[in-house]
PDB file of C-alpha atoms in Angstrom:
ATOM      1  CA  UNK A   1      40.635  -7.824   7.615  1.00  0.00           C
ATOM      2  CA  UNK A   2      37.756  -9.123   9.605  1.00  0.00           C
ATOM      3  CA  UNK A   3      36.469  -5.675   9.618  1.00  0.00           C
ATOM      4  CA  UNK A   4      36.137  -5.604   5.871  1.00  0.00           C
ATOM      5  CA  UNK A   5      34.508  -9.087   5.781  1.00  0.00           C
ATOM      6  CA  UNK A   6      31.801  -7.717   8.333  1.00  0.00           C
ATOM      7  CA  UNK A   7      31.174  -4.604   5.876  1.00  0.00           C
ATOM      8  CA  UNK A   8      30.946  -6.937   2.741  1.00  0.00           C
ATOM      9  CA  UNK A   9      28.502  -9.568   4.646  1.00  0.00           C
ATOM     10  CA  UNK A  10      25.620  -7.106   5.037  1.00  0.00           C
ATOM     11  CA  UNK A  11      25.330  -6.124   1.401  1.00  0.00           C
ATOM     12  CA  UNK A  12      26.016  -9.669   0.257  1.00  0.00           C
ATOM     13  CA  UNK A  13      23.222 -11.207   2.317  1.00  0.00           C
ATOM     14  CA  UNK A  14      20.801  -8.344   1.075  1.00  0.00           C
ATOM     15  CA  UNK A  15      21.685  -9.112  -2.567  1.00  0.00           C
ATOM     16  CA  UNK A  16      21.307 -12.945  -1.929  1.00  0.00           C
ATOM     17  CA  UNK A  17      17.872 -12.300  -0.309  1.00  0.00           C
ATOM     18  CA  UNK A  18      16.866  -9.953  -3.134  1.00  0.00           C
ATOM     19  CA  UNK A  19      17.742 -12.471  -5.868  1.00  0.00           C
ATOM     20  CA  UNK A  20      15.836 -15.094  -4.116  1.00  0.00           C
ATOM     21  CA  UNK A  21      12.696 -13.038  -4.061  1.00  0.00           C
ATOM     22  CA  UNK A  22      13.068 -11.970  -7.653  1.00  0.00           C
ATOM     23  CA  UNK A  23      13.197 -15.617  -8.551  1.00  0.00           C
ATOM     24  CA  UNK A  24      10.095 -16.469  -6.710  1.00  0.00           C
ATOM     25  CA  UNK A  25       8.087 -13.509  -8.145  1.00  0.00           C
ATOM     26  CA  UNK A  26       5.776 -14.241 -10.814  1.00  0.00           C
ATOM     27  CA  UNK A  27       3.661 -12.188 -13.145  1.00  0.00           C
ATOM     28  CA  UNK A  28      -0.027 -12.314 -12.349  1.00  0.00           C
ATOM     29  CA  UNK A  29      -2.227 -13.867 -14.940  1.00  0.00           C
ATOM     30  CA  UNK A  30      -5.437 -12.073 -16.263  1.00  0.00           C
ATOM     31  CA  UNK A  31      -7.844 -13.676 -13.713  1.00  0.00           C
ATOM     32  CA  UNK A  32      -5.540 -12.604 -10.822  1.00  0.00           C
ATOM     33  CA  UNK A  33      -4.898  -9.234 -12.206  1.00  0.00           C
ATOM     34  CA  UNK A  34      -8.649  -8.453 -12.635  1.00  0.00           C
ATOM     35  CA  UNK A  35      -9.496  -9.758  -9.171  1.00  0.00           C
ATOM     36  CA  UNK A  36      -6.756  -7.407  -7.769  1.00  0.00           C
ATOM     37  CA  UNK A  37      -8.053  -4.527  -9.725  1.00  0.00           C
ATOM     38  CA  UNK A  38     -11.571  -4.874  -8.689  1.00  0.00           C
ATOM     39  CA  UNK A  39     -10.547  -5.162  -5.046  1.00  0.00           C
ATOM     40  CA  UNK A  40      -8.425  -1.913  -5.292  1.00  0.00           C
ATOM     41  CA  UNK A  41     -11.316  -0.127  -7.171  1.00  0.00           C
ATOM     42  CA  UNK A  42     -13.749  -1.105  -4.441  1.00  0.00           C
ATOM     43  CA  UNK A  43     -11.441   0.017  -1.775  1.00  0.00           C
ATOM     44  CA  UNK A  44     -11.095   3.557  -3.516  1.00  0.00           C
ATOM     45  CA  UNK A  45     -14.963   3.869  -3.682  1.00  0.00           C
ATOM     46  CA  UNK A  46     -15.421   2.674  -0.020  1.00  0.00           C
ATOM     47  CA  UNK A  47     -12.728   5.231   1.138  1.00  0.00           C
ATOM     48  CA  UNK A  48     -14.315   7.989  -0.897  1.00  0.00           C
ATOM     49  CA  UNK A  49     -17.698   7.445   0.636  1.00  0.00           C
ATOM     50  CA  UNK A  50     -16.170   7.460   4.148  1.00  0.00           C
ATOM     51  CA  UNK A  51     -14.407  10.633   3.460  1.00  0.00           C
ATOM     52  CA  UNK A  52     -17.727  12.042   1.893  1.00  0.00           C
ATOM     53  CA  UNK A  53     -19.677  11.197   4.857  1.00  0.00           C
ATOM     54  CA  UNK A  54     -17.087  12.372   7.406  1.00  0.00           C
ATOM     55  CA  UNK A  55     -17.079  15.823   5.646  1.00  0.00           C
ATOM     56  CA  UNK A  56     -20.802  15.767   5.442  1.00  0.00           C
ATOM     57  CA  UNK A  57     -20.886  15.463   9.244  1.00  0.00           C
ATOM     58  CA  UNK A  58     -17.984  17.622   9.866  1.00  0.00           C
ATOM     59  CA  UNK A  59     -19.021  20.713   8.029  1.00  0.00           C
ATOM     60  CA  UNK A  60     -22.221  21.553   9.744  1.00  0.00           C
ATOM     61  CA  UNK A  61     -20.646  20.726  13.165  1.00  0.00           C
ATOM     62  CA  UNK A  62     -17.801  23.083  12.379  1.00  0.00           C
ATOM     63  CA  UNK A  63     -20.006  25.866  11.303  1.00  0.00           C
ATOM     64  CA  UNK A  64     -21.990  25.633  14.515  1.00  0.00           C
ATOM     65  CA  UNK A  65     -18.740  25.746  16.378  1.00  0.00           C
ATOM     66  CA  UNK A  66     -17.278  28.466  14.549  1.00  0.00           C
ATOM     67  CA  UNK A  67     -20.318  30.858  14.224  1.00  0.00           C
ATOM     68  CA  UNK A  68     -21.697  30.651  17.611  1.00  0.00           C
TER      69      UNK A  68
END
């Protein structure tokens, strides 16, 4: 009987923690949503420029190494 109780205890604690998390979650208001969207958009732009400049440097170096 103790083995069954131990098997049930894990999922029971997980469900309890999940319900606690769902109760604390709130939908962001418009100001918070816009702020998060700007931050994500800026992150995409920065990562795009980083990738572009890495490729800008990588292609000539790769051509020098391969064709020499």
